[in-house]
Amino acid sequence: MKPWTEKHFPKSCKEVKGNDKALAKLKEIIKNKKIALIYGTTGTGKTCSVYALANDLDCEILEFNAS
């Protein structure tokens, strides 16, 4: 059985709730083939937003995690 957080992980940007302006800006960065470094405190939606965006744009993610 999957954990609740994995079961309800957003599959597209339409399912991500919160900072629409930041997600739109990130989408433009990715479309222009630039690299983005995402950082911030735990639990702010960085990972789910990026994975949802990658699904929408059919992009590959290269993830580095300090932990």
CSV table of C-alpha atoms in Angstrom, one decimal:
chain,number,residue,atom,x,y,z
A,1,MET,CA,0.0,0.0,0.0
A,2,LYS,CA,1.3,3.4,-1.0
A,3,PRO,CA,1.6,6.2,1.6
A,4,TRP,CA,-1.1,8.9,1.4
A,5,THR,CA,1.5,11.5,0.2
A,6,GLU,CA,2.4,9.3,-2.8
A,7,LYS,CA,-1.2,8.3,-3.5
A,8,HIS,CA,-2.3,11.9,-3.8
A,9,PHE,CA,0.8,13.3,-5.5
A,10,PRO,CA,-0.2,15.8,-8.2
A,11,LYS,CA,0.1,14.4,-11.7
A,12,SER,CA,-0.1,17.8,-13.5
A,13,CYS,CA,0.3,21.5,-12.8
A,14,LYS,CA,-3.5,21.8,-12.8
A,15,GLU,CA,-3.6,19.7,-9.6
A,16,VAL,CA,-0.9,21.8,-7.8
A,17,LYS,CA,-2.5,24.4,-5.5
A,18,GLY,CA,-0.6,27.4,-4.3
A,19,ASN,CA,1.9,29.8,-5.9
A,20,ASP,CA,0.7,29.9,-9.5
A,21,LYS,CA,3.0,32.7,-10.5
A,22,ALA,CA,6.1,30.8,-9.3
A,23,LEU,CA,5.0,27.7,-11.2
A,24,ALA,CA,4.3,29.7,-14.4
A,25,LYS,CA,7.8,31.3,-14.1
A,26,LEU,CA,9.4,27.9,-13.6
A,27,LYS,CA,7.5,26.6,-16.7
A,28,GLU,CA,8.9,29.4,-18.8
A,29,ILE,CA,12.5,28.7,-17.5
A,30,ILE,CA,12.2,25.0,-18.4
A,31,LYS,CA,10.6,25.8,-21.9
A,32,ASN,CA,13.6,28.0,-22.7
A,33,LYS,CA,15.9,25.1,-21.9
A,34,LYS,CA,17.5,26.7,-18.9
A,35,ILE,CA,18.5,25.0,-15.7
A,36,ALA,CA,16.5,25.7,-12.5
A,37,LEU,CA,17.7,25.2,-9.0
A,38,ILE,CA,14.8,24.9,-6.6
A,39,TYR,CA,15.4,25.5,-2.8
A,40,GLY,CA,13.4,26.3,0.3
A,41,THR,CA,12.1,24.9,3.5
A,42,THR,CA,10.7,21.4,3.9
A,43,GLY,CA,7.0,20.9,3.0
A,44,THR,CA,6.5,23.9,0.7
A,45,GLY,CA,5.7,21.8,-2.4
A,46,LYS,CA,9.0,22.1,-4.3
A,47,THR,CA,9.2,18.4,-5.3
A,48,CYS,CA,5.6,17.8,-6.2
A,49,SER,CA,5.4,21.0,-8.3
A,50,VAL,CA,8.5,20.1,-10.3
A,51,TYR,CA,7.4,16.5,-10.9
A,52,ALA,CA,3.9,17.7,-12.0
A,53,LEU,CA,5.6,20.2,-14.3
A,54,ALA,CA,7.9,17.6,-15.7
A,55,ASN,CA,4.9,15.3,-16.4
A,56,ASP,CA,3.2,18.2,-18.3
A,57,LEU,CA,6.2,19.0,-20.4
A,58,ASP,CA,7.4,15.4,-20.8
A,59,CYS,CA,10.8,16.3,-19.2
A,60,GLU,CA,13.4,14.3,-17.4
A,61,ILE,CA,14.3,15.2,-13.9
A,62,LEU,CA,17.8,15.0,-12.4
A,63,GLU,CA,17.3,15.4,-8.6
A,64,PHE,CA,20.0,16.1,-6.1
A,65,ASN,CA,19.1,15.9,-2.4
A,66,ALA,CA,21.3,17.1,0.4
A,67,SER,CA,20.1,14.4,2.7
